[in-house]
Coordinates of C-alpha atoms and ligand atoms in Angstrom, one line a residue:
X1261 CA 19.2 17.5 -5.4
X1262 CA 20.2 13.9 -4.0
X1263 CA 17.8 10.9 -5.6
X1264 CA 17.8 7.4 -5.7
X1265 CA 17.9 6.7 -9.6
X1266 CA 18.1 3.9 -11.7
X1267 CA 18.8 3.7 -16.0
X1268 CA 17.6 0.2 -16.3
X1269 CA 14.8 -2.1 -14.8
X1270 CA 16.2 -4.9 -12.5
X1271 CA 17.3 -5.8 -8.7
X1272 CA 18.0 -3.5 -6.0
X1273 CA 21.3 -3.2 -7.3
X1274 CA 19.8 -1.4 -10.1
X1275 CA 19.2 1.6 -7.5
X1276 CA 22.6 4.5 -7.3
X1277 CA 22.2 8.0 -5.4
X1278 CA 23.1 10.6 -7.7
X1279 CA 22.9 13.9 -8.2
X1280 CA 20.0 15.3 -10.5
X1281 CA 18.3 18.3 -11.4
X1282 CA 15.4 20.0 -8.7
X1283 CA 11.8 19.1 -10.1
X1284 CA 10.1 22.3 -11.1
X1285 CA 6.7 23.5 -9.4
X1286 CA 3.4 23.2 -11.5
X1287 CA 1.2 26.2 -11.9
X1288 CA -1.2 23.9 -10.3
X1289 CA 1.2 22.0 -7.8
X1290 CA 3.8 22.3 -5.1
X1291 CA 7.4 21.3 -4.4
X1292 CA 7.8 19.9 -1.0
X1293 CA 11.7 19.0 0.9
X1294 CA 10.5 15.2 1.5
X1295 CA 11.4 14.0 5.2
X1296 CA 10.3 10.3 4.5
X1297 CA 10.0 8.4 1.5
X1298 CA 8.1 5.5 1.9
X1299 CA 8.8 2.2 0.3
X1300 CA 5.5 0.5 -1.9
X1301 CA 5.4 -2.5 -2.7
X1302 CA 4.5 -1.3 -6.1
X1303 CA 7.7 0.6 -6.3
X1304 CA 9.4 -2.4 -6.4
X1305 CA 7.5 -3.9 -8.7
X1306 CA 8.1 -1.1 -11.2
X1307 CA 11.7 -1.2 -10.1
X1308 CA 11.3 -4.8 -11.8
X1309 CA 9.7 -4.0 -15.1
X1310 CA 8.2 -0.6 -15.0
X1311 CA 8.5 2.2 -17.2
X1312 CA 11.2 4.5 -16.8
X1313 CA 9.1 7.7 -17.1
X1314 CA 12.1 9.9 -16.2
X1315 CA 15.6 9.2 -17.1
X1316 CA 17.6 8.4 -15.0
X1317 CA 14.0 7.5 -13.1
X1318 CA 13.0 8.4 -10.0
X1319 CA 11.0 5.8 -9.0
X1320 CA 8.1 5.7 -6.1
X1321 CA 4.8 6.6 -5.1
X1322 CA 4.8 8.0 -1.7
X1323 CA 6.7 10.4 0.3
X1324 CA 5.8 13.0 3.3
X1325 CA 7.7 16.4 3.6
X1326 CA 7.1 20.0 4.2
X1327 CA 6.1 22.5 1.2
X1328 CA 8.8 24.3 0.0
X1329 CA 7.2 26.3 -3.4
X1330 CA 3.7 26.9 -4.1
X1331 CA 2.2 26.9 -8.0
X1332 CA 0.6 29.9 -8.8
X1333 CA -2.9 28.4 -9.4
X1334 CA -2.8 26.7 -6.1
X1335 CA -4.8 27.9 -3.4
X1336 CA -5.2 25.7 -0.7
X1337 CA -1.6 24.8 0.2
X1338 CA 0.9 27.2 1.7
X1339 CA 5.1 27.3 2.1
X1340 CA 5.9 25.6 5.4
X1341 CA 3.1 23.2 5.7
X1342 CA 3.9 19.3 6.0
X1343 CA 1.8 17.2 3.7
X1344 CA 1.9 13.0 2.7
X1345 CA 2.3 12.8 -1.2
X1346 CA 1.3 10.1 -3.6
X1347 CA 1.9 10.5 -7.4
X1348 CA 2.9 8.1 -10.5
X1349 CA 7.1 8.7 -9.9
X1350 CA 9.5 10.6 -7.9
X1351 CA 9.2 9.7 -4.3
X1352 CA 12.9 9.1 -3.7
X1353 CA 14.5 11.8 -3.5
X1354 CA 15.3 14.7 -1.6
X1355 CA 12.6 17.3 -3.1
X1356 CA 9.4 15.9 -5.0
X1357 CA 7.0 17.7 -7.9
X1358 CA 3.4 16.6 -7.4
X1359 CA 0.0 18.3 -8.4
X1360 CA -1.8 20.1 -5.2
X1361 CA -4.7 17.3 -5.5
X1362 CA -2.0 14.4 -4.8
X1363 CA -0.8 16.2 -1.3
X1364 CA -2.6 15.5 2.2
X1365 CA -2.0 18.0 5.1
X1366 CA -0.4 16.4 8.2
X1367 CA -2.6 17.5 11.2
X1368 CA -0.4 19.9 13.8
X1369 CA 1.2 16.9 15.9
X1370 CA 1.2 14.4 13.8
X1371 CA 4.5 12.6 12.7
X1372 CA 4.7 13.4 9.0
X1373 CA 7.3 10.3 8.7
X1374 CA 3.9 8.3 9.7
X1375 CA 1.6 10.1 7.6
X1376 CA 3.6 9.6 4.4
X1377 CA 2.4 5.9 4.6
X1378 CA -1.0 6.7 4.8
X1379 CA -2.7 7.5 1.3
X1380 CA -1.8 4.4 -0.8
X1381 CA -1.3 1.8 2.3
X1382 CA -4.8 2.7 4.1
X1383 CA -6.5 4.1 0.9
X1384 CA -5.9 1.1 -1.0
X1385 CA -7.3 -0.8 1.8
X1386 CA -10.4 0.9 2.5
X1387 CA -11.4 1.2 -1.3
X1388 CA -10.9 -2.9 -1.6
X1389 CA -12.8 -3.3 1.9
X1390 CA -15.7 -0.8 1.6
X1391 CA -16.0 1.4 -1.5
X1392 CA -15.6 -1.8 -4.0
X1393 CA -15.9 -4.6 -0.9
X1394 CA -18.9 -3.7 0.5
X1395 CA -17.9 -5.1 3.8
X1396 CA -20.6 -4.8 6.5
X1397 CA -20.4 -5.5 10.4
X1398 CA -20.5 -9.0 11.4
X1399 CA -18.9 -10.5 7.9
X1400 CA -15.5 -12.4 8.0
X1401 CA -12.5 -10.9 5.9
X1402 CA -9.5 -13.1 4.8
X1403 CA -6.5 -10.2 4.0
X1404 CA -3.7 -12.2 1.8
X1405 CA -0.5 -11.2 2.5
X1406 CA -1.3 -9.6 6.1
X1407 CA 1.9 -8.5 6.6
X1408 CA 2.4 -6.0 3.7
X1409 CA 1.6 -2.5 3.7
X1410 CA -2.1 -3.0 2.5
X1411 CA -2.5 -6.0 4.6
X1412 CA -1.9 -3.8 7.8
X1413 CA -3.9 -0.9 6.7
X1414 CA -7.1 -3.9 5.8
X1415 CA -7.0 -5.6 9.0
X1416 CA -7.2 -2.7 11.2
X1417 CA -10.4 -1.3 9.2
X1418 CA -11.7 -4.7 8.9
X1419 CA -11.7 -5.1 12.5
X1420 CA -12.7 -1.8 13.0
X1421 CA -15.9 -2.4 11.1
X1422 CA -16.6 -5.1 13.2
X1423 CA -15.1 -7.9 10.8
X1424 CA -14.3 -11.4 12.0
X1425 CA -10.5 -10.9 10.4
X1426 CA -8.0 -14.0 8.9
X1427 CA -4.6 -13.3 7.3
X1428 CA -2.3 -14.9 5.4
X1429 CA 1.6 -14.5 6.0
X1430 CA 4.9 -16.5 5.3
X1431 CA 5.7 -16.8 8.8
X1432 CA 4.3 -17.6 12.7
X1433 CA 6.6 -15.1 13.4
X1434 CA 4.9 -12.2 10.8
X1435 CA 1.6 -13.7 11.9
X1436 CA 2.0 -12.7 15.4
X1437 CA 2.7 -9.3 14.6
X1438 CA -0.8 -8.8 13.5
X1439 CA -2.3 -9.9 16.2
X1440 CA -2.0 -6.6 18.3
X1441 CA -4.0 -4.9 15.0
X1442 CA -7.2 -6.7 15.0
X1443 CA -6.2 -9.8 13.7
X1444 CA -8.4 -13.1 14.6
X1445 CA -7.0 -16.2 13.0
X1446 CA -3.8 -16.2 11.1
X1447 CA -2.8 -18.7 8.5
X1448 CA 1.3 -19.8 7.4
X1449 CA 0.3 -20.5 4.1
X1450 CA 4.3 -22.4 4.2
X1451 CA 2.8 -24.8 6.7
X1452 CA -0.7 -25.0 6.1
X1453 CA -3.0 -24.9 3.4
X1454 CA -5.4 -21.7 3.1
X1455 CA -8.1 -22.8 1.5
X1456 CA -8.7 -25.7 4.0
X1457 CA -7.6 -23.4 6.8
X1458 CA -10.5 -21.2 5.8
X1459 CA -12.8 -23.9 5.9
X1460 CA -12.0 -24.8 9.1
X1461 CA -12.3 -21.8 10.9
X1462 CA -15.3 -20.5 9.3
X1463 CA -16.9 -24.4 9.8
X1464 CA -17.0 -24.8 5.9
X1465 CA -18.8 -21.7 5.3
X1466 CA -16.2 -19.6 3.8
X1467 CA -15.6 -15.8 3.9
X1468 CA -17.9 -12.8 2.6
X1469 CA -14.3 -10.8 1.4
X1470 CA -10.6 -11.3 0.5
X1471 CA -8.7 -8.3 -0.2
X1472 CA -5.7 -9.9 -2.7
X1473 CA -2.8 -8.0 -3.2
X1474 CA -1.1 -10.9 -4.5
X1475 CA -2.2 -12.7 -7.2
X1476 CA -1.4 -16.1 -9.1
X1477 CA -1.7 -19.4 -7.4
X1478 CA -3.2 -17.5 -4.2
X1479 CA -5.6 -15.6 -6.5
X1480 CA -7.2 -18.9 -7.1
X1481 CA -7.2 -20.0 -3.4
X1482 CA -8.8 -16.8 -2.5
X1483 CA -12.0 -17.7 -5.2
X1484 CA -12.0 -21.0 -3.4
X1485 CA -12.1 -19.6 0.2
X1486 CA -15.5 -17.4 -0.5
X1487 CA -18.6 -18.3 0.8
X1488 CA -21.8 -18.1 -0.8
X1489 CA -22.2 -14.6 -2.3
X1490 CA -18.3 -14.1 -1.5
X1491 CA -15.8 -11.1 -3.0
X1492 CA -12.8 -10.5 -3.5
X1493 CA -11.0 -7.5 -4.1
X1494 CA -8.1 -8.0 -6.5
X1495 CA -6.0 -5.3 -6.0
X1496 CA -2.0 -6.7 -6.8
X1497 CA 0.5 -8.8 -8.2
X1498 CA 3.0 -9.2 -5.0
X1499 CA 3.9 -12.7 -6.0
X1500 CA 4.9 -11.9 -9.2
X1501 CA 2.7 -14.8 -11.0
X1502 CA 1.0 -15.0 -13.7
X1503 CA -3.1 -14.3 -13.9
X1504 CA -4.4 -17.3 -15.3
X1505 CA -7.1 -18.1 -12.5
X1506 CA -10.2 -20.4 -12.6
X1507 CA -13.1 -18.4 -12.5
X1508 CA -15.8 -21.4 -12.2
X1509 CA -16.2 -21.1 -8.5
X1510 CA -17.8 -17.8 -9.3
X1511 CA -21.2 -18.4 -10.2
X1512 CA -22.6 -21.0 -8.7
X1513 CA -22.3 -19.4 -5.3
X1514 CA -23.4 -16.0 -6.9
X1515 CA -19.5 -14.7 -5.8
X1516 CA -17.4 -12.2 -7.2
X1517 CA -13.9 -10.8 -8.5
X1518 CA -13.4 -7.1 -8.8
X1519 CA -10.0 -5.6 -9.9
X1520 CA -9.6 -2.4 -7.3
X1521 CA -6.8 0.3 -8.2
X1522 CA -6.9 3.3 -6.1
X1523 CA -4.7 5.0 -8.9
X1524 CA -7.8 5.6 -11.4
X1525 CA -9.7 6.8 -8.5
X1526 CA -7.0 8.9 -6.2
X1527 CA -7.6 12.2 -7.9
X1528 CA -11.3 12.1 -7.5
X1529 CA -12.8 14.0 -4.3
X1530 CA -14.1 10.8 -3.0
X1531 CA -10.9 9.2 -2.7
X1532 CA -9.4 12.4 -1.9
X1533 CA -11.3 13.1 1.2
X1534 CA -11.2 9.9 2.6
X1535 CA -7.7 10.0 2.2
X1536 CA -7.8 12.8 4.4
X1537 CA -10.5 11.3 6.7
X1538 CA -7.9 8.1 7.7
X1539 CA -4.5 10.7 7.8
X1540 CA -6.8 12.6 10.7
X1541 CA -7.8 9.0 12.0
X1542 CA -4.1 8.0 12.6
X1543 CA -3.2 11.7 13.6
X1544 CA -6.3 10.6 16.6
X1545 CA -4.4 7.6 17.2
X1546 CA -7.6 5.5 15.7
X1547 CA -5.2 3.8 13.4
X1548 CA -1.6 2.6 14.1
X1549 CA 0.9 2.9 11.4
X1550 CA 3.5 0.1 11.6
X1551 CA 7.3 1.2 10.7
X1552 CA 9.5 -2.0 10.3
X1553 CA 12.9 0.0 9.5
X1554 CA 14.3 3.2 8.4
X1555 CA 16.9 3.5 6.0
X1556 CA 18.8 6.6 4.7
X1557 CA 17.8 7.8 0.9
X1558 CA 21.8 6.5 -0.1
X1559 CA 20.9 3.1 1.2
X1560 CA 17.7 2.8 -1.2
X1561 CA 19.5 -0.3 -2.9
X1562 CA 19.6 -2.1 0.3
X1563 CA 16.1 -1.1 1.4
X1564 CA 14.5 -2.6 -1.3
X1565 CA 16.7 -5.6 -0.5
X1566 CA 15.2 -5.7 2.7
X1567 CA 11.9 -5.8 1.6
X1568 CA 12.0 -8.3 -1.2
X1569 CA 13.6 -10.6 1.5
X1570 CA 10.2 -10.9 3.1
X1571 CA 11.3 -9.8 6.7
X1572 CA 9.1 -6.8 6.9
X1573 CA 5.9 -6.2 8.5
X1574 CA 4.6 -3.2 7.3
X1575 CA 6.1 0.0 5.7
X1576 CA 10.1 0.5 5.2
X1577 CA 11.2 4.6 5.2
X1578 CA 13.8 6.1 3.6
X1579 CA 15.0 9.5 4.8
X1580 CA 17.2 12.1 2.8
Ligands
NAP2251 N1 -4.3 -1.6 -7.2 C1 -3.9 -0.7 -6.3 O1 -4.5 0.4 -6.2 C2 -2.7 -1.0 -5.4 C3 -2.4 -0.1 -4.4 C4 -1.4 -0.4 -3.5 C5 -0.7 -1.6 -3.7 N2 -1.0 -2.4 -4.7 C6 -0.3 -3.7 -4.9 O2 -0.5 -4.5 -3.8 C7 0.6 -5.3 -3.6 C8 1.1 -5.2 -2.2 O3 1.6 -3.9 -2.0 P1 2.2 -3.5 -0.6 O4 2.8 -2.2 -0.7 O5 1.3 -3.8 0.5 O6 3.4 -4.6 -0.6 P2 4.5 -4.9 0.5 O7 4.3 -4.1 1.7 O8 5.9 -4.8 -0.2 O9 4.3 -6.4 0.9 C9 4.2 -7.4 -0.1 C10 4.0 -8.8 0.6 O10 3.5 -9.7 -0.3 C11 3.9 -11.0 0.1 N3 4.4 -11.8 -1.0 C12 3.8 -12.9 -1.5 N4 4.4 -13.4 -2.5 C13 5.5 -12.6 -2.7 C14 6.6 -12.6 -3.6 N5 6.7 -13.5 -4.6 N6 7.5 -11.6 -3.5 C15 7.4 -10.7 -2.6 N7 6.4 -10.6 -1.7 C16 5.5 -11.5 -1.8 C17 5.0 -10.8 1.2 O11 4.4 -11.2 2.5 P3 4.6 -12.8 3.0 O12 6.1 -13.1 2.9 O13 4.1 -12.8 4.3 O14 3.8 -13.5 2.0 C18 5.2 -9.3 1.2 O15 5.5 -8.8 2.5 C19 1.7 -4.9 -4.7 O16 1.5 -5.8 -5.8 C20 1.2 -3.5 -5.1 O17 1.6 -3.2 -6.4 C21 -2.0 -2.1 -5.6

């Protein structure tokens, strides 16, 4: 089959499309012909400096397809059905291994190029908002990094839940993109400083969540924009900074820092069903899925280009 390998970490360049052996079907998985990969920002990051699990290593996450072999020991999944995937490696490429509990059916209908953004993007989300969050109706929600793939997936459940919601983005122009998803106040963090932007909108009181996908220096503003019983869901390293963060805000204001990964949870029936529960929400048209670009599977090098240049809003697709 066709994949988008690489033999050493690095930049985009890093990425080639070769040719490399089929992946074989688990007793207790399936093999599905992937129609969309799409792009996390965690497969970038392990394009940086992850391991190379495979060699050459197919990197990513997510990918949506239709089932093209059934393991013997698997049950509820059947030839011809289209699924969303999520597993440790593998996503681009033109078929993809996974185990039978890390595929989604795609409701009849339903656009299985959307649905392969769902689990991570809107899974991720909902465990930082709700499951570790606690978010209740009537709180305010700061999302960092609005724009990204979680940030579009938290603001639409925020608001949703009936969440006052602020994000942070790079740009007006990304900023104003959100808006049509349930976005209240957005904040250029290049222009204008979040922490006193938070302050002002919320007339000094701060924010009952931030979900934090990035980290670093905006780690430690999002400790400083909580009000008084305040969380935040860590749940990334976007801006590729290092975690040394102040944690004396913390205790005075009886506020908190969790670390969310949806990876130690994603194989649990928990996350499993609501996984499910949000692919049959956007199949309903409850949730919007935001495409910024599609690129073909050769083009992988320049896709991640793309996204590492900050211009998208959303998920990037690749398609074999
Ligand atoms: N723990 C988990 O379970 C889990 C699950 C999913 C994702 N994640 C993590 O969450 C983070 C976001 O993932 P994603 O898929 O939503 O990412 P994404 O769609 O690629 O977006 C990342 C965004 O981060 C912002 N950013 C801030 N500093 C950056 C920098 N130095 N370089 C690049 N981007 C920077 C950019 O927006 P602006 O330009 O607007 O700032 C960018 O659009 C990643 O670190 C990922 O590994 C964790």
């Amino acid at each position: 089959m066709k994949a988008a390998v690489y033999y050493q970490n690095g930049g985009p360049e890093v990425l080639k499309y070769e040719d490399v052996p089929d992946p074989v079907c688990h007793p207790k998985g399936v093999v599905i012909r992937v129609e969309a990969v799409s792009i996390e920002g965690g497969d970038t990051l392990n394009r940086w400096h992850g391991p190379l699990l495979t060699k050459p290593h197919v990197v990513g996450y997510q990918a949506g397809g239709e089932i093209v072999e059934v393991g013997s020991e698997v049950t509820n999944l059947r030839v011809g059905q289209k699924v969303a995937t999520s597993y440790n490696f593998g996503s681009h490429a033109a078929l993809r291994s996974v185990p039978a509990r890390s595929a989604w059916p795609v409701p009849k209908g339903f656009d299985v190029k959307l649905a392969s953004t769902i689990p991570v993007t809107f899974g991720t989300a909902a465990d930082c908002l709700f499951e570790f969050g606690r978010l209740k109706a009537g709180e305010t929600v700061l999302v960092q990094a609005g724009a990204s793939g979680v940030g579009v997936a938290a603001i639409q459940l925020a608001k949703r839940a009936g969440a006052t919601v602020l994000a942070t983005a790079s740009s007006d122009e990304r900023l104003e993109r959100l808006k049509p998803l349930g976005l209240d106040h957005g904040i250029n963090y290049r222009t204008d400083d979040v922490v006193k932007s938070v302050m002002k909108i919320t007339n000094n009181r701060g924010v009952d969540l931030v979900v934090d996908p990035v980290g670093g220096a905006t780690l430690q503003g999002s400790l400083l924009s909580l009000a008084y019983r305040g969380r935040v869901s860590m749940v990334g390293a976007a801006g590729r900074e290092p975690m040394t963060v102040d944690v004396s805000p913390l205790m005075a204001g009886n506020r908190s820092l969790t670390g969310v990964f949806l990876g130690a949870e994603i194989g649990t029936e928990r996350a499993h069903n609501m996984i499910q529960r949000l692919i049959e929400e956007a199949a309903r048209g409850e949730l919007k899925v935001v495409i910024d670009r599609t690129f073909p599977l050769s083009e992988a090098g320049a896709a991640h280009a793309y996204i590492e240049s900050r211009n998208a809003v959303g998920r990037v697709l690749l398609i074999p």
